[in-house]
Each structure stands twice: as C-alpha cells, then as structure tokens.
Short mmCIF file of C-alpha atoms in Angstrom, two decimals:
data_model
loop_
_atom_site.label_atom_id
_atom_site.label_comp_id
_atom_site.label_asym_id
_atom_site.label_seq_id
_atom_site.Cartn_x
_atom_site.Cartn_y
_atom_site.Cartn_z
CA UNK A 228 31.59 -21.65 -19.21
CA UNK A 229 33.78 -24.68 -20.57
CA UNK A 230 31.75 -27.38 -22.10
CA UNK A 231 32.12 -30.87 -23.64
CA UNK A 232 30.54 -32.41 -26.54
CA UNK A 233 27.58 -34.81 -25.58
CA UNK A 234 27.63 -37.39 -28.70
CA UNK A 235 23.54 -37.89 -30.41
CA UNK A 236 22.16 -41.07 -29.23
CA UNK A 237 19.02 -42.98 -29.88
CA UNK A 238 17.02 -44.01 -26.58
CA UNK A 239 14.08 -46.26 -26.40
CA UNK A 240 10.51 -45.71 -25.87
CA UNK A 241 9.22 -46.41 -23.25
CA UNK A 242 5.27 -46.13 -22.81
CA UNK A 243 2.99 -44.23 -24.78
CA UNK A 244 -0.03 -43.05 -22.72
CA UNK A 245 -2.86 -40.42 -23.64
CA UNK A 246 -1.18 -38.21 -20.60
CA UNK A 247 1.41 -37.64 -18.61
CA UNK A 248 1.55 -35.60 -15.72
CA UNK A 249 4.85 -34.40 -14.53
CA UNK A 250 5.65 -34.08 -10.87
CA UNK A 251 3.67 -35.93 -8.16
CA UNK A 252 3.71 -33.79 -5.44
CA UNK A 253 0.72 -31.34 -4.44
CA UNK A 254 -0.23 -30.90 -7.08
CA UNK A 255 0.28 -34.20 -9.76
CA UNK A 256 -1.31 -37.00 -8.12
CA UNK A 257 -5.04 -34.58 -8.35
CA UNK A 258 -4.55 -34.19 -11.82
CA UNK A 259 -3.71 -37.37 -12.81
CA UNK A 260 -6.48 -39.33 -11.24
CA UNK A 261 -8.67 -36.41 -12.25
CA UNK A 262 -8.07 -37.47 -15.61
CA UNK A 263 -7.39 -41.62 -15.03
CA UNK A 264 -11.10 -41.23 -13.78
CA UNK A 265 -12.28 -39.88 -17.19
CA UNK A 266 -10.49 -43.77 -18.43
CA UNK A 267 -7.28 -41.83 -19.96
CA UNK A 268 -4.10 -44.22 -19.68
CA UNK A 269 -1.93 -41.40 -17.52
CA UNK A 270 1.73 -42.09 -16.04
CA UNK A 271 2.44 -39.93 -13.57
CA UNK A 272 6.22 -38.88 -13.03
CA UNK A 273 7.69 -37.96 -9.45
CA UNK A 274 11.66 -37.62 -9.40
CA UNK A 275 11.60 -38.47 -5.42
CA UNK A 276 10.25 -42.00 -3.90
CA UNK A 277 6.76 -40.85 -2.74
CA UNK A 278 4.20 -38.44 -3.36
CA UNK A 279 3.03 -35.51 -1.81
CA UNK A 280 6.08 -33.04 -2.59
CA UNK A 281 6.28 -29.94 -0.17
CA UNK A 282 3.02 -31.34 1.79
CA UNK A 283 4.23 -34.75 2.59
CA UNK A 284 8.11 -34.68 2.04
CA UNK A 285 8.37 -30.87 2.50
CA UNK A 286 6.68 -31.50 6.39
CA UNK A 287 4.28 -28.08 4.99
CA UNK A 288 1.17 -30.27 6.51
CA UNK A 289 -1.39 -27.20 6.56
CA UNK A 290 -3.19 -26.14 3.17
CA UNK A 291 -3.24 -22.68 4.32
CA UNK A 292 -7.25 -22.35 3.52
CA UNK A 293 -9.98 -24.42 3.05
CA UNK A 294 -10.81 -26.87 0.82
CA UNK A 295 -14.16 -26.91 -0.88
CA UNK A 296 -14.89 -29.67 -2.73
CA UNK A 297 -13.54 -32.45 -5.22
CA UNK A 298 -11.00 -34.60 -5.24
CA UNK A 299 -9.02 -32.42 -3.05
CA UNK A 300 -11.80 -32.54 -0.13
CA UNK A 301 -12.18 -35.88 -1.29
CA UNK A 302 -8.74 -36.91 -0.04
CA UNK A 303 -9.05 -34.79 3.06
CA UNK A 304 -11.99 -36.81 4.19
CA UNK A 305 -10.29 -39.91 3.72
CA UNK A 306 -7.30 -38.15 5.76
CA UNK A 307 -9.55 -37.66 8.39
CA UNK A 308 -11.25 -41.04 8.35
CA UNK A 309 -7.80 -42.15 8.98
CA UNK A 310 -7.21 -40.41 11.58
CA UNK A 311 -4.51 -38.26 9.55
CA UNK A 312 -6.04 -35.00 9.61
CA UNK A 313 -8.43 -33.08 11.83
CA UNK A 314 -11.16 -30.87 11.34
CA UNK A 315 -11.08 -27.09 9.68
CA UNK A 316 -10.39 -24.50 12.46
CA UNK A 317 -10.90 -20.43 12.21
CA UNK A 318 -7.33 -18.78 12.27
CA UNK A 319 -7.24 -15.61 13.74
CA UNK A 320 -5.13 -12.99 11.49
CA UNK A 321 -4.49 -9.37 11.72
CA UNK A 322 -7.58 -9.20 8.60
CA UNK A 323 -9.85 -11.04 10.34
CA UNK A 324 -10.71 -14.71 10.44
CA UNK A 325 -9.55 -17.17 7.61
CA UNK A 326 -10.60 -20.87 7.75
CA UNK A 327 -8.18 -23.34 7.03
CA UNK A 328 -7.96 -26.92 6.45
CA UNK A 329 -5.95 -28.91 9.47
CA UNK A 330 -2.52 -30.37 8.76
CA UNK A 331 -2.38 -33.81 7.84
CA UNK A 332 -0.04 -37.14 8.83
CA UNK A 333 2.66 -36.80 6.00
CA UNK A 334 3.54 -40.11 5.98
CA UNK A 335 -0.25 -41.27 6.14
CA UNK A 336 -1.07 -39.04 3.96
CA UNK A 337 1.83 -40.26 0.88
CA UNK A 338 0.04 -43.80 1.16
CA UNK A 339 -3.56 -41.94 0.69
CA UNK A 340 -2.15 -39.99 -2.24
CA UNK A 341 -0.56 -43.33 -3.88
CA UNK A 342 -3.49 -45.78 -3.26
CA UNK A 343 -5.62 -43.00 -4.39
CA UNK A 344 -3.76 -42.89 -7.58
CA UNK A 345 -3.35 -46.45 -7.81
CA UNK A 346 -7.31 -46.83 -7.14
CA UNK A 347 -7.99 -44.41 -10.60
CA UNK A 348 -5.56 -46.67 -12.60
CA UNK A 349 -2.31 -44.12 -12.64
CA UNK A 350 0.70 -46.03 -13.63
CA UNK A 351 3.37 -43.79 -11.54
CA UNK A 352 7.36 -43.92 -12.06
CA UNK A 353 8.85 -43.00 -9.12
CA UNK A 354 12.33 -42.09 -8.98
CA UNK A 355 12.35 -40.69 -12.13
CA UNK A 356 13.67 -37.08 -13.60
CA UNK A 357 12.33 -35.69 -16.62
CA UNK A 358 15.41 -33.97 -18.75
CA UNK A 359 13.08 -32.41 -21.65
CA UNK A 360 9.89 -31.94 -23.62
CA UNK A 361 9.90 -33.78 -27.22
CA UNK A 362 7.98 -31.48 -29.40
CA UNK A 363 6.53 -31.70 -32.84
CA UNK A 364 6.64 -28.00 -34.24
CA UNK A 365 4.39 -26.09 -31.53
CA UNK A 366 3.04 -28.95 -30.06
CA UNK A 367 4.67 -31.73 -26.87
CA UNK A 368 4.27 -34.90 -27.78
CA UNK A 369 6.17 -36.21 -24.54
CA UNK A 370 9.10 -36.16 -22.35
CA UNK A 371 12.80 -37.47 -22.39
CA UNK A 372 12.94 -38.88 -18.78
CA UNK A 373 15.99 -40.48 -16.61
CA UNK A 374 15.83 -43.03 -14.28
CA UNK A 375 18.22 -46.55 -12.98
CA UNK A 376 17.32 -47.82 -16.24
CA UNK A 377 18.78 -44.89 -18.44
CA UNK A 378 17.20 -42.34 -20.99
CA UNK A 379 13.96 -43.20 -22.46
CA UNK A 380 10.95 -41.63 -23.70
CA UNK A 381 7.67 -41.36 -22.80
CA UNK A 382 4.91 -40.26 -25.42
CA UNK A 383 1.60 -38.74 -24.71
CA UNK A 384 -1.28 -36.85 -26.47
CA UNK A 385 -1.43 -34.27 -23.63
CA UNK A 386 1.47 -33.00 -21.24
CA UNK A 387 0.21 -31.49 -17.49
CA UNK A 388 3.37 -30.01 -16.18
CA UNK A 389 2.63 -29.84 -12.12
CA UNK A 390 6.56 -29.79 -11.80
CA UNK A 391 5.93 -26.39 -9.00
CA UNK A 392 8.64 -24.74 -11.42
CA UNK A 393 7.32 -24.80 -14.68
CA UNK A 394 10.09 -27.10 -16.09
CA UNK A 395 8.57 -28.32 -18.97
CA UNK A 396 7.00 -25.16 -19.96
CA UNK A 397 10.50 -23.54 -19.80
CA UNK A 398 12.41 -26.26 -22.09
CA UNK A 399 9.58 -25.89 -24.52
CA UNK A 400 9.90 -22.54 -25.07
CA UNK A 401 7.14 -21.38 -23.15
CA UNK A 402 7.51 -17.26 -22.00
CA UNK A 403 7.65 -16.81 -18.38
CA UNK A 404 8.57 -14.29 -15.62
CA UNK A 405 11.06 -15.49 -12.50
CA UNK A 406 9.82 -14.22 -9.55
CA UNK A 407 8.96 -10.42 -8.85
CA UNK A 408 10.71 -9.86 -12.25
CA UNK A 409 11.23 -6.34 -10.63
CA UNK A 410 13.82 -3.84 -12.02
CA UNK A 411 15.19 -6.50 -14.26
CA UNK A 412 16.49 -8.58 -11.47
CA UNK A 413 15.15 -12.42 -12.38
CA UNK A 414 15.77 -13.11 -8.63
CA UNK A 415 13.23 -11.48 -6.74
CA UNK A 416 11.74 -14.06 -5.70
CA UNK A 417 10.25 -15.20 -2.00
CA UNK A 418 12.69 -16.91 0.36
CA UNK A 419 13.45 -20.52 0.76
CA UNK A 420 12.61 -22.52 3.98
CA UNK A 421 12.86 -25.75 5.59
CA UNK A 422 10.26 -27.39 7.49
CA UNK A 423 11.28 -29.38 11.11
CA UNK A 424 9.45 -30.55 13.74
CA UNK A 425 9.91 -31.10 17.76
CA UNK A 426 8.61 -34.16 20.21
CA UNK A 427 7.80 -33.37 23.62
CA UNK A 428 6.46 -30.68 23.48
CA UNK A 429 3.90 -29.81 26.32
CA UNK A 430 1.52 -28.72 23.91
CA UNK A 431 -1.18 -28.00 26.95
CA UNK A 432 1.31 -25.49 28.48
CA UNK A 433 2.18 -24.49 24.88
CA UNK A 434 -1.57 -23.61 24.18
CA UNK A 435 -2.16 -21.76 27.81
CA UNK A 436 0.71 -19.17 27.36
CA UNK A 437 -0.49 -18.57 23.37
CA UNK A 438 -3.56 -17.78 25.24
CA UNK A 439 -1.86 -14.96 27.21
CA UNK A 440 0.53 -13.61 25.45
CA UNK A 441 0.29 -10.78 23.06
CA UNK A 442 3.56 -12.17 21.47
CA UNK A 443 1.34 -14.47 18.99
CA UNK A 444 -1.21 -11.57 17.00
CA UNK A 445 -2.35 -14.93 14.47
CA UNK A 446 -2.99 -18.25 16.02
CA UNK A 447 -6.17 -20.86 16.26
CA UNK A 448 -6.31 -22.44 19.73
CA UNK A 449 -8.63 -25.10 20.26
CA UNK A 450 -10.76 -24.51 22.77
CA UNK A 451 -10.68 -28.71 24.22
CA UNK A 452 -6.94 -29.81 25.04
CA UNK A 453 -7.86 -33.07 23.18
CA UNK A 454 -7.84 -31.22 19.83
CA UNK A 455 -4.66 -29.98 20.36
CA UNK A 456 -2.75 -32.95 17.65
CA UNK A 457 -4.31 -31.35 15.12
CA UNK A 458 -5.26 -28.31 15.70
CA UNK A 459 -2.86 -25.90 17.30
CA UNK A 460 -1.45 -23.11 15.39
CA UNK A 461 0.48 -19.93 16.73
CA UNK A 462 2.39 -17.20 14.22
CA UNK A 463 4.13 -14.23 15.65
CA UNK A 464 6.96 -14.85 18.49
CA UNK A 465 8.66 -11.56 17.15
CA UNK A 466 9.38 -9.82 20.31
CA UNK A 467 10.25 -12.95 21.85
CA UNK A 468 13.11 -13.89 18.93
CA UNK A 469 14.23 -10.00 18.88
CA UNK A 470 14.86 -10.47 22.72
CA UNK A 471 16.76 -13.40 22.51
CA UNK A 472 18.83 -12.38 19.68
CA UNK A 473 19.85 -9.17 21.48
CA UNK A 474 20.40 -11.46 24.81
CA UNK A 475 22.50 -14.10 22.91
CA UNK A 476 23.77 -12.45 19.54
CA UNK A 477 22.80 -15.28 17.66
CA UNK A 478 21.39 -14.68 14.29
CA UNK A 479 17.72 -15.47 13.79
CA UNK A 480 17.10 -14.12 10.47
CA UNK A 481 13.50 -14.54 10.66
CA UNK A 482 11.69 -12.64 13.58
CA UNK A 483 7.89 -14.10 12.52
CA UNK A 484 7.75 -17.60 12.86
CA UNK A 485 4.58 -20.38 12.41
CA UNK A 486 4.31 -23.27 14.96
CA UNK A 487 1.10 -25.99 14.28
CA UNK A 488 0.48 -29.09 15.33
CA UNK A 489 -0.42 -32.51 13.23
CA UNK A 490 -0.48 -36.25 14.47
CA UNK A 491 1.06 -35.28 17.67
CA UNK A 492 4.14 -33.42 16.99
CA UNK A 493 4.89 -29.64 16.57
CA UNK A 494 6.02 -28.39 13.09
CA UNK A 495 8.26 -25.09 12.80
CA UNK A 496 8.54 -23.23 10.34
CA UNK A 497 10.90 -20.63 11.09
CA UNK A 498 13.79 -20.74 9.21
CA UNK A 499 14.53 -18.36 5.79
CA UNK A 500 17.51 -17.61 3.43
CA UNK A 501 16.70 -15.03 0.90
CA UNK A 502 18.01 -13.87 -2.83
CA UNK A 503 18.52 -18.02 -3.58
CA UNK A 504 18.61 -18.83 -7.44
CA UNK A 505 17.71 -22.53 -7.03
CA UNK A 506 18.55 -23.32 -10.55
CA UNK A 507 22.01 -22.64 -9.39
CA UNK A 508 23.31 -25.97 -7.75
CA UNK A 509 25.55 -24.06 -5.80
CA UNK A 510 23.39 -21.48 -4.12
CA UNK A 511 20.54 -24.03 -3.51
CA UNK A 512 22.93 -26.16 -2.02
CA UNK A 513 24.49 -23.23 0.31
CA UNK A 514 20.28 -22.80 0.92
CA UNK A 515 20.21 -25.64 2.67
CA UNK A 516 23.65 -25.91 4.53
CA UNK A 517 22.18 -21.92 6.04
CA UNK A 518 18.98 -23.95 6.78
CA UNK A 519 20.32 -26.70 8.74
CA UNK A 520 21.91 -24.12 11.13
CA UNK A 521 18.68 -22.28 11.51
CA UNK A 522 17.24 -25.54 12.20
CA UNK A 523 19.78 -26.19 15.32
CA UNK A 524 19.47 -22.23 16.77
CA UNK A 525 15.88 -21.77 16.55
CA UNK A 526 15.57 -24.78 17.85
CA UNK A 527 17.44 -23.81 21.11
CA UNK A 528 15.39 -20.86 21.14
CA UNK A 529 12.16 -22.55 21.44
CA UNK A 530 13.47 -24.61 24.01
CA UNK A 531 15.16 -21.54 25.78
CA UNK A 532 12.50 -18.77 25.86
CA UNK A 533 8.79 -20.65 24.94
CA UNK A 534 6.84 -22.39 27.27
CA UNK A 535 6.12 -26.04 26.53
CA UNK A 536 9.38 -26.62 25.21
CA UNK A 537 11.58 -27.29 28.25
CA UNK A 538 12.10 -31.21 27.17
CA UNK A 539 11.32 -30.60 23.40
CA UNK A 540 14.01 -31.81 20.87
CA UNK A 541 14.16 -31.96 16.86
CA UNK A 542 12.55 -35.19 15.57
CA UNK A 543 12.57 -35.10 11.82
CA UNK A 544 14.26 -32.02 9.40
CA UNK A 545 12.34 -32.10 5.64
CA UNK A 546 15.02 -33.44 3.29
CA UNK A 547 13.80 -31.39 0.44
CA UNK A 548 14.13 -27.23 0.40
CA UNK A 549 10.63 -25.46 0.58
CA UNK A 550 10.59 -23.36 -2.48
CA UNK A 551 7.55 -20.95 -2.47
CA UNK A 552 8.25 -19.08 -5.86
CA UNK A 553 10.31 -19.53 -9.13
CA UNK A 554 8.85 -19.49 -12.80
CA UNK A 555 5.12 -17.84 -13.49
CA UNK A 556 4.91 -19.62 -17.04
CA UNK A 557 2.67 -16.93 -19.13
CA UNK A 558 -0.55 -18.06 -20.32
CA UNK A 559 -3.36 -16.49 -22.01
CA UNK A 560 -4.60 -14.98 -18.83
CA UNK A 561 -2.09 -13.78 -16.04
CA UNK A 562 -3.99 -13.37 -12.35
CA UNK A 563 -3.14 -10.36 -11.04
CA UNK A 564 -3.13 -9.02 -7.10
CA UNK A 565 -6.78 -7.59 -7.66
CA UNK A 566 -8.25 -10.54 -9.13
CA UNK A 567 -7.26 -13.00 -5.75
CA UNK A 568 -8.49 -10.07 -3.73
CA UNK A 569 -12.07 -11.26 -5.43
CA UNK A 570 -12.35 -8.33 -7.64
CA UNK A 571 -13.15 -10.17 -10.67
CA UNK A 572 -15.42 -12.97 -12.09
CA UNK A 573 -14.03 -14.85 -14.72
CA UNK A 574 -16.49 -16.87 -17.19
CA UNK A 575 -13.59 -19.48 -17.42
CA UNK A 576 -13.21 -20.13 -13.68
CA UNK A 577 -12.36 -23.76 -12.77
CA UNK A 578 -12.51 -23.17 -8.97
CA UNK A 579 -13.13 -21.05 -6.31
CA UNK A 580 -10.47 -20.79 -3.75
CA UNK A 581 -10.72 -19.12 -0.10
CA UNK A 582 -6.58 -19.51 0.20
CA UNK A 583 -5.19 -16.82 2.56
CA UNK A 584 -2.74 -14.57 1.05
CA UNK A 585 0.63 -15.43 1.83
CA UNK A 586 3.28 -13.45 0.69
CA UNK A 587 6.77 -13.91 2.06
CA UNK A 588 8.41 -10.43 1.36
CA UNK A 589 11.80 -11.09 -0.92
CA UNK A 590 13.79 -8.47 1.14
CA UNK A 591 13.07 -10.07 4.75
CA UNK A 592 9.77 -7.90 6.05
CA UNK A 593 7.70 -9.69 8.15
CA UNK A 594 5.05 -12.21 7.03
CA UNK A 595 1.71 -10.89 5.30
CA UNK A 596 -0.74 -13.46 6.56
CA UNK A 597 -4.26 -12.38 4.98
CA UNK A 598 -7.66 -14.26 4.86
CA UNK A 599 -9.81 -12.22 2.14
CA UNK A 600 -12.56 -13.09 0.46
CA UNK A 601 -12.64 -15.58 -2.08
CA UNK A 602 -11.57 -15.21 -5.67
CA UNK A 603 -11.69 -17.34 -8.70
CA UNK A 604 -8.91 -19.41 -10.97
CA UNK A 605 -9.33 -18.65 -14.80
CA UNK A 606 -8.68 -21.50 -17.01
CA UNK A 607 -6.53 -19.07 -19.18
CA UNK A 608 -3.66 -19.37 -16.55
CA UNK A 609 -2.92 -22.33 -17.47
CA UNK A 610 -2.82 -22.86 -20.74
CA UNK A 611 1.09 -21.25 -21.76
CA UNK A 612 1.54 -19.13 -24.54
CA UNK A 613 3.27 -20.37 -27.71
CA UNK A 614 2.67 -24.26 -26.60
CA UNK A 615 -0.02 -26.71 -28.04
CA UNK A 616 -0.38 -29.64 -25.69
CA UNK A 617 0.29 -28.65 -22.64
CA UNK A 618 -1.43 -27.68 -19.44
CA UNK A 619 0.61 -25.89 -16.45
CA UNK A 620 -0.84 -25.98 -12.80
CA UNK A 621 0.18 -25.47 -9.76
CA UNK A 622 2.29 -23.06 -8.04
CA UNK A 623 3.48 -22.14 -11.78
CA UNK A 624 0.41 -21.11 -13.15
CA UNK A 625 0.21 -17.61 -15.05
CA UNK A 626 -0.05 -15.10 -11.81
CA UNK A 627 1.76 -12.27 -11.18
CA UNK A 628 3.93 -12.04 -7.81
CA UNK A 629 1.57 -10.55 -5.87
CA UNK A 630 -1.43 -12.79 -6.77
CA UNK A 631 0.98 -15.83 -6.35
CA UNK A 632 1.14 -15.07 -2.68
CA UNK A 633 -2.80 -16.81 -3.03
CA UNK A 634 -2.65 -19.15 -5.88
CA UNK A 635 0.60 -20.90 -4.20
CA UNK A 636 -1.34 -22.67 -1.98
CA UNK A 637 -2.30 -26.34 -1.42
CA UNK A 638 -6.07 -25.59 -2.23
CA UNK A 639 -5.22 -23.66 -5.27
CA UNK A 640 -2.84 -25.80 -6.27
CA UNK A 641 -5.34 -28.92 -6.14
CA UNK A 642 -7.85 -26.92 -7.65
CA UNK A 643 -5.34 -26.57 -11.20
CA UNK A 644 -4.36 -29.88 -10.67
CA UNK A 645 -7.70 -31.23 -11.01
CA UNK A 646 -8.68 -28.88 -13.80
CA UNK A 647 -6.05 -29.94 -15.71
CA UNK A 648 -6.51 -33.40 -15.97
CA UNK A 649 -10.13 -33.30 -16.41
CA UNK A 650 -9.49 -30.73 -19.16
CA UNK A 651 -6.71 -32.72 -20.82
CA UNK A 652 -9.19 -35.75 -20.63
CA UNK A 653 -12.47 -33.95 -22.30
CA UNK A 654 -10.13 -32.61 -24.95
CA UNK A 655 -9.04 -35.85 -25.90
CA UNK A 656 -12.58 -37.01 -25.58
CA UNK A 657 -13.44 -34.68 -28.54
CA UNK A 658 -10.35 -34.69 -30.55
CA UNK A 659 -9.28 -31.24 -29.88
CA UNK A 660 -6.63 -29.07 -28.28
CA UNK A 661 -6.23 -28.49 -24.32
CA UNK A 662 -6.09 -24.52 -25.84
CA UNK A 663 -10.03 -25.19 -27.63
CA UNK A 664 -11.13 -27.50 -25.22
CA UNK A 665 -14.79 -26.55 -24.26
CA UNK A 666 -15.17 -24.64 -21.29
CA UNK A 667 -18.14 -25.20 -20.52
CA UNK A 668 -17.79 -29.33 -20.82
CA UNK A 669 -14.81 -28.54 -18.47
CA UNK A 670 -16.99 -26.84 -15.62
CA UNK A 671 -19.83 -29.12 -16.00
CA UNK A 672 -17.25 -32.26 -15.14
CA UNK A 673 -16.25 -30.23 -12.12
CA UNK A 674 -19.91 -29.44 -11.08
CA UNK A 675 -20.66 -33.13 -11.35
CA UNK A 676 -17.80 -34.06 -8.74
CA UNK A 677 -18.73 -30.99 -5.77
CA UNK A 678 -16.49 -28.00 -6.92
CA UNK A 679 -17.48 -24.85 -6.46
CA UNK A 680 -16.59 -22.65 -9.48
CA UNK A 681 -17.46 -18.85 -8.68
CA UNK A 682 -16.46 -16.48 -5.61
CA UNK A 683 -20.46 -16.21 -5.09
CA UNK A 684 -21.06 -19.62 -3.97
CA UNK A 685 -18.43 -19.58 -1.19
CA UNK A 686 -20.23 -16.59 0.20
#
C-alpha cells in the first residue's frame, strides 16, 4: 500500500476526567452514569449526534430479552412512563417461550438516554471520533480524539471502551479474535443488516393472518388490538419469500425475516449481506449500497404477498449499518457456548441475563432464535489481557462466537455497561486497578441498585 509521511505534532489537552467512556450507544450512556452516580467526573464520547447507537439510530428497538433490574430497567420504566415503550410480552420460539422487553420510541428514547446522562452529571462530546489510546507502559491513560475543533486529548484514570468493536482495546494492544476466527479466516463473522420501517400498515389485519398462518413458527401476538403499537412481533415468512422469489426472480437473500411493532409503525428487519470486513471502507460501504436495494425489494414484497400491507410504504431507513459481530477482545475469562446455555456459576458474575440466543449463521442458514435459561456474565470478560486501565463491555466483551449469539444483546450489553462503570468508580474509590478491583464491593453496589447477579434468582 503507498503511504505518505504524517509530520509529529503537539495537540492540546483537552479535559482530564477520572473516566471516560467511549461510545454512547447501547451500551455507553449505562456505564457512564453508572459511574457519574458513584460522583466520578466521566465524559462520555459518541462519534454520531445522539445516543442510543444500534437501538435508537440503528431502528433495532427490541432488547431481545428481558431486562431485570438497574439502570437498564430503570430507563425502561421511564420509557414506558413516557409512553415510549410497552410492556414485556412472551415470544413464542421453536424452544419454547422467551420473554422479552417491548421495543421502544427511538427518538424518545435518545432524549431519555441524554437527560438521563445529563441528570448523573456526564459531560458528553458528541460528534466526536476517538483516533487512539495514549498509554503509559501497560497502562491507558486516555484517548487522542477528533472533532470540528481538531486533535486533542482527553486524560482519564480509567478507560471503559463500549465502542461495540473493541477499538480501543485493539489500538492498545489488547489480543482479540475477529469473528468465528474459524479455519484462519478473520472474517467469519455474522452478517450485516439494516433496520427500516413501514406506515400504514393495517396492523389488525396484520395480527389476524399471523394468527392463521403457519408461515410465522416465532411471533408474540397480543391478545387486545390496542396493544398492537407495541407489542406485535412475527419471525418466519420463509415459504412466503421462497414463493415470491421463484414467482418474480428477484433476489431475497434472506428467507427468515422479523417484523415488530413500536410507537405505531412496523420495523423490518429483513435485509442481510454476508462475508463484510467493515474495517474495510470499501466493503462496508458496498454493505450498505446491497442494503438499500434489499430495503426497496422486500419492501415490495411485503406489500405484494402479506396481508396488512396493501397501502404500506417505507417511512424511515437506519442511516447507520447494523453490525452484530466484529472483535471479541480477550480477557481473563472468555464465555463460552455452554456457559450462556446456564451451565456454569461464576463467583465473579455481575449480572444475570435471560437474553435469547441469537445467532445469525455467517454462511446464510436460517435464523437460530432460542430462549434458554438464564446464564451469568463473569467480570473476567471484561477486563482485556495485557491492558491496565481499561474495562471492555458490550457486544466486545471476551465470548466466544457461539456465546456471543447471547451476550450481544441489549440486556447483556447494559448489564457490562453498568458493571463497568461502577467497577471503574469503586476502583478509583480505593486507589487500585479495574484488574484488582474488589469483587465483592463491585456486586454489593449492584445489589444495592436491583440487579440480579446469579442464574438462580431469575428462576
């Protein structure tokens, strides 16, 4: 690859806080008042102009499982008190039932997340990239970020990287494993999506052919037509798509497909483009040219073939790509398949999580939609190997590919989130390491604040 020389340069400091948490969407905005709470001066970092990420910007509205206690059930309460979310419902899957948490408003819900942080005392910088850790031998001592203003740098005690793909971790020199990390191919990882929705959608008529059909094997159907805003939710439609594509020859890569409902629109998830490096600018930009055409056929399709949508049309396309797997930065615990199946107790556990298990197969195979029982987060996969002073969660925590297909979710990803600030703030609190930070201090600050830590206690 041709290069150019970049010349050294001083920059300017800019704040220097007790944490920063990187990345202010699912995840980030539950750690960092987790720890602004515990009176830590945090600055929060989100590179677009809202938070929320994937849930709010991504249109992803649905947690995928319940959430049980917190902050996370905290700011689903004040969702619903809003009138921006609705209550849990029982989805029916090929395993059984698995209760879920109902979508949200996305746009209600980015002012909740905001005024929530701004509530705790979290100075946030939106519109802002980070470019790089700044460490001092094994430890980060803050981040280079970018912004209208230029290159500057923010310093902090303790670094919470919630950036979904483990970017900070990576640049300092944390190990980690890309995907399925299967036969040496880095890319095996699950497909990219974008999230739409449709108005005008009869959702009544919707609801009474989801009823009938044996086209949808996984839905929730309310039983009242007035819960219908917020609680509809179908997955299946594979006969239906394999019909029309023979009819019409168009390609529908995707034959499973999720419709749900939130503050009075229908959200599709349907579309899929597989094998995309999305640290490749090219290929992630090809992602979402392939997704916009999706967007426009399956559209037609549900408009076509699925009762309810006769007058339906697209309202609103995400503007950001739903990534569901990149980095596993490797910490001193990795979660493994067996361990979110609920075969293990771990004394560290910061949460128990009832997440279905959602793994989107890397090759294309349809959609493995589980509710299990639950399971239980370790602290140890989130603390990264080789790093001092720094705390991973979310969707980049230390799991393997099978277990990420759980600890992806909103509820899991909440659950690290709020872990880590409330670790990073008790380790500051006693003048020692996120790595050494009691445990047991740790779990007795989430006790005090409603969250369940063991599989048991869900039962």
């Amino acid at each position: 690859m041709r290069t150019i020389h970049e010349p050294a340069r001083e920059i300017p400091v800019l704040l220097d806080v007790d944490i920063v948490v990187v990345g202010g969407g699912t995840t980030g905005p539950i750690a960092a008042v987790a720890a602004a709470r515990r009176n830590k001066k945090v600055v929060l970092i989100e590179r677009f102009g809202s938070l929320g990420g994937n849930l709010t910007l991504g249109l992803n509205t649905k947690p995928s499982g319940a959430l049980v206690g917190g902050i996370p059930l905290e700011l689903w309460t004040l969702a619903r008190a809003s009138g921006a979310a609705g209550l849990d419902y029982f989805a029916g899957t090929k395993t059984g039932k698995v209760k879920i948490a109902s979508p949200c408003d996305p746009e209600i819900m980015k002012m909740l997340l905001t005024r929530m942080c701004a509530d705790a005392g979290v100075e946030i910088l939106f519109e802002t990239v980070v470019s790089r850790p700044v460490l001092e031998g094994d430890a980060v001592t803050g981040v280079v970020v970018e912004n209208k203003a230029g290159r500057s740098f923010i310093g902090a005690k303790v670094v919470i990287d919630c950036s979904a793909d483990g970017d900070v971790a990576a640049g300092a020199g944390a190990p980690f494993v890309m995907g399925s990390g299967e036969d040496g191919d880095a890319m095996k990882m699950q497909p990219v999506g974008m999230y739409f929705t449709m108005s005008d959608v009869d959702v009544v008529a919707l609801a009474r052919w989801a009823r009938q059909t044996d086209d949808i094997p996984a839905q929730a159907i309310p039983e009242n037509d007035a819960d219908l805003d917020y609680g509809l939710w179908l997955t299946g439609f594979n006969n239906t798509i394999r019909a029309y594509r023979a009819e019409t020859d168009i390609d529908l890569p995707r034959e499973n497909i999720t419709l749900k409902t939130a503050n009075g629109l229908m959200y599709v998830n349907a579309t899929r483009v597989l094998g995309v490096n999305v640290f490749s600018p090219t290929e992630f930009s090809a992602a979402v040219v392939e997704c916009y055409r999706q967007i426009v056929e399956y559209a037609r399709f549900l408009v076509a073939k699925v009762p309810g949508f006769e007058k339906a049309k697209i309202a609103q396309i995400a503007p950001v790509l739903g990534v569901r797997e990149t980095r596993h930065v490797v910490g001193d615990y990795t979660l493994t398949e067996s361990d979110v199946r609920g075969d293990k107790s771990f004394p560290d556990s910061i949460a128990a999580d009832v997440s279905a298990f959602d793994v989107h197969d890397v090759k294309g195979a349809d959609v493995d939609f589980q509710g299990l029982r639950p399971y239980e987060l370790p602290y140890g996969c989130m603390v990264p190997r080789g790093v001092e002073q720094l705390l991973v969660a979310g969707r980049c925590i230390s799991a393997d590919h099978a277990a990420h297909g759980r600890s992806r979710n909103v509820p899991a990803c909440m659950a690290t989130g709020q872990a880590a600030g409330i670790a990073a703030a008790i380790a500051l609190e006693g003048n020692t390491t996120v790595r050494a930070v009691p445990i047991e201090r740790v779990q007795t600050a989430l006790r005090d604040i409603g969250m369940p830590l063991h599989a048991d206690e869900l039962r």
